[in-house]
C-alpha positions as semicolon CSV with decimal commas, in nm:
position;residue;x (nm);y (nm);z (nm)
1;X;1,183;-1,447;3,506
2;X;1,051;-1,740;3,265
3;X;1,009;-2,064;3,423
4;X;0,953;-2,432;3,276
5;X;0,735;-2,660;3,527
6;X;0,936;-2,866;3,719
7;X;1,020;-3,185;3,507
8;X;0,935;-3,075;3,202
9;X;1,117;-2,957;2,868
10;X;1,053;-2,592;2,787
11;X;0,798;-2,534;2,528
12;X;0,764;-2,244;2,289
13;X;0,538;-2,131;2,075
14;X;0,679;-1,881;1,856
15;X;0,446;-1,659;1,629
16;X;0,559;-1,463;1,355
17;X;0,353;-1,165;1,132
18;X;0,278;-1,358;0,803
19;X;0,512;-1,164;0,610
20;X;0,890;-1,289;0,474
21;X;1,078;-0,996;0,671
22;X;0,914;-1,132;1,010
23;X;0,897;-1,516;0,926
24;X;1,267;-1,529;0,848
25;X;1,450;-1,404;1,148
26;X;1,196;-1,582;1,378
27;X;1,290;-1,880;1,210
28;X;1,624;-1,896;1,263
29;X;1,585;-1,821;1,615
30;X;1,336;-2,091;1,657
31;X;1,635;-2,333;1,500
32;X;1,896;-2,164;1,794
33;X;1,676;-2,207;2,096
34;X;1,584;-2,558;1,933
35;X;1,967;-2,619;1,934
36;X;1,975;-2,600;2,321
37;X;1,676;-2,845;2,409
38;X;1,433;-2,652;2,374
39;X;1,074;-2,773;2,233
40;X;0,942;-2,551;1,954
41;X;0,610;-2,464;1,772
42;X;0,620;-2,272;1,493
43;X;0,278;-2,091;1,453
44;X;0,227;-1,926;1,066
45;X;-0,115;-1,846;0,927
46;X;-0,239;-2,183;0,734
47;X;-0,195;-1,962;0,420
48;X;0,190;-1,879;0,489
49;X;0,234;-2,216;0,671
50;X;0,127;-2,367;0,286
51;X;0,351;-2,163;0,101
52;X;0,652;-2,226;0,357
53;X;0,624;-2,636;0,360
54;X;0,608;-2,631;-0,022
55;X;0,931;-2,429;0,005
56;X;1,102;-2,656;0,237
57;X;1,392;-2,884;0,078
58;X;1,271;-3,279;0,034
59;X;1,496;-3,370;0,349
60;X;1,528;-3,076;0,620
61;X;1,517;-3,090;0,976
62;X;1,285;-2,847;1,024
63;X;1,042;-3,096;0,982
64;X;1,180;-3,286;1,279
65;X;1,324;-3,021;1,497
66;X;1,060;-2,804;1,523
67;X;0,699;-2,867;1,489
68;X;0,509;-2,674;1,241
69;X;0,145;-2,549;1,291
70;X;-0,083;-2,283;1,135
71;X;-0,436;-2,121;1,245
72;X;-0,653;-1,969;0,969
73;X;-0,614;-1,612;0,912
74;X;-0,969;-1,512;0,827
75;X;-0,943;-1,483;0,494
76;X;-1,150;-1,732;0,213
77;X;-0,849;-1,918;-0,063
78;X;-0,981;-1,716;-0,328
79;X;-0,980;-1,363;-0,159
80;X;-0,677;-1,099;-0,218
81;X;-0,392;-1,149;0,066
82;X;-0,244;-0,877;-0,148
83;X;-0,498;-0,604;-0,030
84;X;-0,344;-0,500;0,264
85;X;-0,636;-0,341;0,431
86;X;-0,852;-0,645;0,427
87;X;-0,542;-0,908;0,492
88;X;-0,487;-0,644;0,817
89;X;-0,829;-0,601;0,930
90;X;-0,874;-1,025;0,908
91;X;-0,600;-1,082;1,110
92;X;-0,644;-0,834;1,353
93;X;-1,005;-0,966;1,404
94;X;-0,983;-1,366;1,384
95;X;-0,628;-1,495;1,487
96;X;-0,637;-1,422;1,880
97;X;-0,922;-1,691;1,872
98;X;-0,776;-1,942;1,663
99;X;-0,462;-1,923;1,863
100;X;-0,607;-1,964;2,184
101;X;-0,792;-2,272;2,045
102;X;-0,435;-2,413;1,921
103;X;-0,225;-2,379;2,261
104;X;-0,582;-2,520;2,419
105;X;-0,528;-2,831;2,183
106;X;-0,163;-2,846;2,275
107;X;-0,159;-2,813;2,641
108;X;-0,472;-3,042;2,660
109;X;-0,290;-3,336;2,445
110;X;0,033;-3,346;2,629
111;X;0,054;-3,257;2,985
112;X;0,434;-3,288;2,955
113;X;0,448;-3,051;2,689
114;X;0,239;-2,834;2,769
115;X;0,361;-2,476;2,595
116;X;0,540;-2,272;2,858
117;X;0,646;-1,953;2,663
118;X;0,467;-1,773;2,365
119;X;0,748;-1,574;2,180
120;X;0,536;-1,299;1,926
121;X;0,633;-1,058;1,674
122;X;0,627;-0,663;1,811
123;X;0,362;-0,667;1,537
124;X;0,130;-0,898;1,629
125;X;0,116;-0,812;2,033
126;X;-0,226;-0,948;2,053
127;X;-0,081;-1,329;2,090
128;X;0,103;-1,172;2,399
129;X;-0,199;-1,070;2,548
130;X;-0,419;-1,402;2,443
131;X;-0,085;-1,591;2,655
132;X;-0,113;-1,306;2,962
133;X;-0,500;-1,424;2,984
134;X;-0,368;-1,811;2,960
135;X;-0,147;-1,728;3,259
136;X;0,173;-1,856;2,962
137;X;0,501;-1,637;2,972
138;X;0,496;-1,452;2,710
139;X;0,836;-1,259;2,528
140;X;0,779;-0,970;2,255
141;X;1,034;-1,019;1,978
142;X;1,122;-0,733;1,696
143;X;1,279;-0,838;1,364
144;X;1,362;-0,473;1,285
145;X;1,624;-0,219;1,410
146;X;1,609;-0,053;1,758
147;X;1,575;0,264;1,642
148;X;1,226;0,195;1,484
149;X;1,102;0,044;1,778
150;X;1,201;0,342;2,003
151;X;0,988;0,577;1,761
152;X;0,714;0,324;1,762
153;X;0,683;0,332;2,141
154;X;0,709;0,705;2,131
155;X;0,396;0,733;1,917
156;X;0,166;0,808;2,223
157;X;0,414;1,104;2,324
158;X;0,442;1,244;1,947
159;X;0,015;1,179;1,850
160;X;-0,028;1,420;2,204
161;X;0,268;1,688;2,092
162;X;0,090;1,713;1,771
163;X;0,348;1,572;1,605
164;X;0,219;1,270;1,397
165;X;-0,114;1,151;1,290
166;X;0,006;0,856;1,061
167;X;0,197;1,135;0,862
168;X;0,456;1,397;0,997
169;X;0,203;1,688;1,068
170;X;0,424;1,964;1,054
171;X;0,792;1,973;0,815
172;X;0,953;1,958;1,227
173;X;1,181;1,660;1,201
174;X;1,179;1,367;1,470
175;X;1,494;1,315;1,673
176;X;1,482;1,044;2,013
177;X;1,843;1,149;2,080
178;X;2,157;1,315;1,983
179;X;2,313;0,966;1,778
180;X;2,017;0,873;1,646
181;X;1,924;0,969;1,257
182;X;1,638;1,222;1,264
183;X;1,304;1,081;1,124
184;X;1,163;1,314;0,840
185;X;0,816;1,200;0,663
186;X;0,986;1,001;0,427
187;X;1,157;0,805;0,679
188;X;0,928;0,736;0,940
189;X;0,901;0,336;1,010
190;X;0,539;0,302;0,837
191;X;0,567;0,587;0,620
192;X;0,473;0,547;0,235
193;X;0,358;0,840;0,093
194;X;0,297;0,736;-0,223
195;X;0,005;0,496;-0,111
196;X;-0,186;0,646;0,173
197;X;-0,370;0,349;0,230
198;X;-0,066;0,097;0,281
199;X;0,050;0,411;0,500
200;X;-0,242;0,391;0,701
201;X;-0,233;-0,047;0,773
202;X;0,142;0,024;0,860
203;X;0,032;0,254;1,125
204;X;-0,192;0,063;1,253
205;X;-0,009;-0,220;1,298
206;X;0,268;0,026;1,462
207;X;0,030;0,083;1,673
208;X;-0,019;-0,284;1,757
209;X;0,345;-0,299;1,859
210;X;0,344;-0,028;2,186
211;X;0,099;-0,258;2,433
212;X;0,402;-0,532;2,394
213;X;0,623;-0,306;2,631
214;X;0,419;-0,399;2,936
215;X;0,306;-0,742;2,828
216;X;0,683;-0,879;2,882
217;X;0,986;-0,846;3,110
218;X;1,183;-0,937;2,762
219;X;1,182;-0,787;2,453
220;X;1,395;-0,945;2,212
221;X;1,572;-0,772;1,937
222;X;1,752;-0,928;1,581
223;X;1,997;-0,653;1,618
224;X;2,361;-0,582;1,781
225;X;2,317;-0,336;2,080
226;X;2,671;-0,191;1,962
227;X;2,528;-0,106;1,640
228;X;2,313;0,116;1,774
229;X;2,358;0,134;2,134
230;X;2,168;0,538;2,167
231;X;1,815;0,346;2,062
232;X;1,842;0,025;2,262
233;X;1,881;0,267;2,628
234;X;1,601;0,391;2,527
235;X;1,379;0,081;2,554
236;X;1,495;-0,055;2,945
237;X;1,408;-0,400;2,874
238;X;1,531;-0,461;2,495
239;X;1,794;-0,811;2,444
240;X;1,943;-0,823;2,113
241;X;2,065;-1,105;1,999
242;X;2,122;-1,049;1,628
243;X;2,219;-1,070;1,359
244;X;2,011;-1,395;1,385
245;X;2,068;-1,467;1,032
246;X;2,481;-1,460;1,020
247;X;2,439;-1,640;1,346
248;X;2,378;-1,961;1,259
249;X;2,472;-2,234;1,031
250;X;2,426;-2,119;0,640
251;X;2,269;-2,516;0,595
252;X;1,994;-2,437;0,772
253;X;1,609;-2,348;0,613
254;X;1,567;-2,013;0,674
255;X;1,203;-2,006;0,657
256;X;1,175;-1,886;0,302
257;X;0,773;-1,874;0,143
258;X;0,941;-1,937;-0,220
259;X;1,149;-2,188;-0,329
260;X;1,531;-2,126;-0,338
261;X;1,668;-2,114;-0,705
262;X;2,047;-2,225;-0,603
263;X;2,215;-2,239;-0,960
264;X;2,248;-1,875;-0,872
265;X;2,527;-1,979;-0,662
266;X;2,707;-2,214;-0,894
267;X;2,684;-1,880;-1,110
268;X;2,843;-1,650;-0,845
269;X;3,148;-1,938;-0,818
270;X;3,226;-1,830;-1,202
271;X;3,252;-1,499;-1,105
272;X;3,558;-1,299;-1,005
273;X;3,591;-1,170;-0,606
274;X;3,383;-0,859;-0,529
275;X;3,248;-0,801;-0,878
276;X;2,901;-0,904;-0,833
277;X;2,612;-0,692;-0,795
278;X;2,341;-0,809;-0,609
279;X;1,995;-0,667;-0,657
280;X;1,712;-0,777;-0,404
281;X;1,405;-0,574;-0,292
282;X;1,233;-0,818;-0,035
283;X;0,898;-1,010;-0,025
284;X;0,671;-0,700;-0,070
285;X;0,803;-0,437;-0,298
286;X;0,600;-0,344;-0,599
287;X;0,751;-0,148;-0,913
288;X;0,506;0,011;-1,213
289;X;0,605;-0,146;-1,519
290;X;0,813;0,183;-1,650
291;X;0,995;0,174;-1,339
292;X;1,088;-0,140;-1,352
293;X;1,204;-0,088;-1,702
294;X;1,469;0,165;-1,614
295;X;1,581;-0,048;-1,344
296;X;1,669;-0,292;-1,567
297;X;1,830;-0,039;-1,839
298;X;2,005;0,089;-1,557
299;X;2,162;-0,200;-1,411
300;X;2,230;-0,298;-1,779
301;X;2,415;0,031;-1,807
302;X;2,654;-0,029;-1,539
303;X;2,797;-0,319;-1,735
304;X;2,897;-0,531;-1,394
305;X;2,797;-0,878;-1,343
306;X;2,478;-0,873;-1,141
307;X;2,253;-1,127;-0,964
308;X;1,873;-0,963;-0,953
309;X;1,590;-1,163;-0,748
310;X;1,288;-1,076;-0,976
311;X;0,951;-1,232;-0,787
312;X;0,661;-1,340;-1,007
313;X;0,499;-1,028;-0,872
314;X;0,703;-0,763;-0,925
315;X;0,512;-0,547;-1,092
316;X;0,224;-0,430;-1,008
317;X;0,101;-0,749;-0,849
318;X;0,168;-0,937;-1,186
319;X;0,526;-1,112;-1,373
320;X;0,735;-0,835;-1,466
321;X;0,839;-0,789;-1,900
322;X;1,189;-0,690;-1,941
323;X;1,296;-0,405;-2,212
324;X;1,290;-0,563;-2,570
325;X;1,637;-0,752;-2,585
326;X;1,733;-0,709;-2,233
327;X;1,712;-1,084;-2,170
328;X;1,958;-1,146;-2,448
329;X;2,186;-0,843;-2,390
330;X;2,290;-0,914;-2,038
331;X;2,282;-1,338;-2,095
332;X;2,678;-1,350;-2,013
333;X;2,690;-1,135;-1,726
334;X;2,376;-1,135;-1,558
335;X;2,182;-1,415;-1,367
336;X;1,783;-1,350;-1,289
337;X;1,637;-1,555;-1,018
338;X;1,273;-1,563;-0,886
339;X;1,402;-1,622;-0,548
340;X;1,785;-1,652;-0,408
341;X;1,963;-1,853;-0,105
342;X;2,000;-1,494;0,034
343;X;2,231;-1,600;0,338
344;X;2,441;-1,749;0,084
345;X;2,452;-1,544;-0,195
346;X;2,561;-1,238;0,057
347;X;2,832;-1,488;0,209
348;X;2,980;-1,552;-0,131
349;X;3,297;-1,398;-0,191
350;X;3,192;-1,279;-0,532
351;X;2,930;-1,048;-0,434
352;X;3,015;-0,713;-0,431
353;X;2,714;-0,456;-0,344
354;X;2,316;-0,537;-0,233
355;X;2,137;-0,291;-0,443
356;X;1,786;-0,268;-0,188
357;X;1,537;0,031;-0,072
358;X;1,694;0,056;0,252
359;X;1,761;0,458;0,363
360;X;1,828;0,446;0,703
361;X;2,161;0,285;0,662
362;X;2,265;0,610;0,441
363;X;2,280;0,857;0,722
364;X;2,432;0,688;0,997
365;X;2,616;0,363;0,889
366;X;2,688;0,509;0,549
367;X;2,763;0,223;0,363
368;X;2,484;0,277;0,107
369;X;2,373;0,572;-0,138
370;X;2,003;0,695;-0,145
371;X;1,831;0,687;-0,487
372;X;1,694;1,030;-0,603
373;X;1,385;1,067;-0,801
374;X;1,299;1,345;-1,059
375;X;0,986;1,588;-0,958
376;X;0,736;1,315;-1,074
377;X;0,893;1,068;-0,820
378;X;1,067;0,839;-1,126
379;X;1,391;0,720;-1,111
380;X;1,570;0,715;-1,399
381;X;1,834;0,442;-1,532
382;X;2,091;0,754;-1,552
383;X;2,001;0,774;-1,092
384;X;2,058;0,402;-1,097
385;X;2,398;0,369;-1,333
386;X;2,556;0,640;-1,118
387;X;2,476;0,594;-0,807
388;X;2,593;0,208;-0,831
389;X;2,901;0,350;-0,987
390;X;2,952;0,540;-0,712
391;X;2,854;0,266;-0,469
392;X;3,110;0,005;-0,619
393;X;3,409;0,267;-0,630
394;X;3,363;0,449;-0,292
395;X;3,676;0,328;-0,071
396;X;3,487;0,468;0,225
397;X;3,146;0,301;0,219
398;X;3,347;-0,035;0,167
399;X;3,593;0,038;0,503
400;X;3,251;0,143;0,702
401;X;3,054;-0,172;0,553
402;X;3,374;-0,348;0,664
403;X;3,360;-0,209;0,993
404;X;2,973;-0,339;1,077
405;X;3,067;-0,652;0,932
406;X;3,340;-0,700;1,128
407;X;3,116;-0,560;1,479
408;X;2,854;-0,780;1,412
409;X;3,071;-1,111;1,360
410;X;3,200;-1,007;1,682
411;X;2,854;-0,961;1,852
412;X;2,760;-1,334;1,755
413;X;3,101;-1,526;1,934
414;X;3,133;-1,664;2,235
415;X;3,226;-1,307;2,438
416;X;3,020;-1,114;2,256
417;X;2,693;-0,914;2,383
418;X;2,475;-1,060;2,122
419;X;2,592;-1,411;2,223
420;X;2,586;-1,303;2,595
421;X;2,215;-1,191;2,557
422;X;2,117;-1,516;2,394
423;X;2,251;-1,737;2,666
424;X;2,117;-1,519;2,945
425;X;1,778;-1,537;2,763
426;X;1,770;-1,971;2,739
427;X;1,876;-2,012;3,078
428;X;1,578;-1,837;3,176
429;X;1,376;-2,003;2,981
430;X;1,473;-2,300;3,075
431;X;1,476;-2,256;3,491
């Protein structure tokens, strides 16, 4: 069990992977365990911690409620964050030290605050073990699904059956258990064949995550154990407690690194119910310029209303360049942002469809329609017009999506097992 020092207010430090995906949800659960007393450090790198305080509104209580901190991540201002082998490598290498310098600081300033929990990504397991030397509970949290994290853990089992190596080995797909979508090369958690290099850093930092299963009794999850109940028994001491993000109040900062354009919202009031496309592809995706290209022409082609969060790096690193006339062609239907209120955009009643590189929901959800590319792996705007089409006019996808929405709302209540798990995991924290 956790305990708090007799006397004192529970402290936690909570320590993301400096990435949007895994600063986001830990954010918002930093703002829930903050709601119930709770003292809270947030720990980024100082380069993410830079980005994130520029991106915080003028007057938010982050800035009161929980106390924001950073440690260096090895890495010189002027070198490539971008290049995922060296950002990797740096990280790996320098941050253990520079956090075990930061909770020295903290527990040696305060002895009434002293930090009494360090909550770390799956990712970055070696804060776990820096607090397991410090003799500081320490709680492994994992922003994706269950179902991941079971093949994750597995990797020891699979690397000895000859199974993987970083890539599928052999065309023999991967199955944990009977309700559980198979895992084929394409699908595998760090997979990404098309840039071996990337492929290798992701495996490596899968790699990172299996030591966290013996480093804590907990092992929080942002997902709804109903949702996908087969992977959570197979990881005996997984908690979720998700979705963190439809949890909690839509006011709150949800840990963004880019400033919120929110006349996108104003926009999506002008538009009728459930006719909106929204188009979103995360903090990290990278398009070639010609791909990019048909995207456009193919969302263009579709003719709905559409909402499409285009980052200043897009493509290839760099600002993407639209078709000639695009711009001017879609000006009364469309609405380009560089970054959206995402939490509020997908609780407006006026969005219809997310449009993002997600697969795994395809196969056992299905509320969403994988994108097929041609035999040079290019997907056309003809792929794209269709399969929104079909997206937007499948009754059956819309009950299902219905359905999860509907589970997971329940999951969050008072009642529920997400809400259950959350209240069993303060207590302890704070006993």
């Amino acid at each position: 069990m956790l305990a708090a020092t007799m006397g004192r207010r529970p402290h936690v430090l909570i320590i993301p992977f400096p990435a949007q995906g895994h600063v986001t949800p830990l954010m918002k659960f930093a703002y829930q365990i903050s709601d119930h007393g709770i003292k809270v450090t947030f720990v980024n790198s100082d380069f993410i911690h830079e980005k994130l305080v520029a991106a915080l509104p003028d007057e938010d209580e982050a800035r009161s409620r929980i106390g924001l901190a950073s440690i260096p991540d090895g890495l010189g201002p002027g070198e490539d964050r971008k290049d995922p082998l060296k950002s990797t490598d740096s990280i790996l290498r320098v941050m253990s030290g520079h956090l075990k310098e930061l909770i020295e600081k903290v527990n040696n300033s305060n002895d009434n605050e002293k930090i009494t929990c360090v909550i770390a990504d799956t990712t970055v397991g070696w804060a776990l073990e820096v607090a397991e030397k410090m003799g500081i509970e320490s709680v492994a949290f994992c922003p994706c699904g269950p179902g991941s994290l079971a093949l994750v853990f597995d990797i020891p089992r699979l690397i000895e059956a000859g199974h993987v190596n970083g890539s599928l080995l052999n065309e023999e797909l991967i199955c944990l258990a009977k309700d559980i979508p198979a895992f084929s090369s394409n699908r595998l958690p760090w997979g990404c064949p098309s840039n071996l290099t990337v492929q290798e850093i992701l495996f490596r930092l899968a790699l990172q995550c299996i030591p966290v299963k013996n480093l804590s009794n907990w092992l929080l999850c942002n997902s709804v154990y109903e949702l996908d109940s087969s992977a959570c028994d197979l990881i005996p001491n997984i908690l979720p407690i998700g979705p963190l993000l439809a949890s909690n109040h839509l006011g709150h900062y949800t840990g963004n690194l880019w400033p919120e354009d929110s006349t996108c919202i104003s926009w999506l009031d002008k538009q009728p119910a459930g006719s909106v496309i929204y188009v979103a592809f995360g903090s990290l995706a990278i398009l070639s310029q010609n791909q990019f290209n048909e995207l456009a022409l193919g969302i263009e082609l579709v003719g709905r209303p559409f909402l499409w969060v285009v980052r200043s790096d897009f493509t290839n690193g760099s600002a993407a360049e639209y078709p000639d006339g695009f711009i001017e062609r879609v000006a009364e239907h469309g609405k380009i942002v560089s970054w959206a209120p995402q939490e509020k955009v997908l609780a407006h009643p006026s969005v219809a469809y997310q449009f993002h590189n997600q697969s795994y929901i395809c196969d056992k959800w299905k509320v969403g329609l994988g994108l097929n590319p041609d035999e040079n792996g290019f997907i056309s705007r003809h792929e794209i017009k269709k399969k929104i089409e079909m997206l937007v006019s499948d009754d059956g996808i819309k009950a299902n999506a219905e359905k999860l929405k509907e589970m997971a709302r329940k999951s969050v209540i008072e009642g529920g097992s997400s809400y259950k798990n959350f209240q069993t995991f303060v207590e302890a924290l704070k006993q």
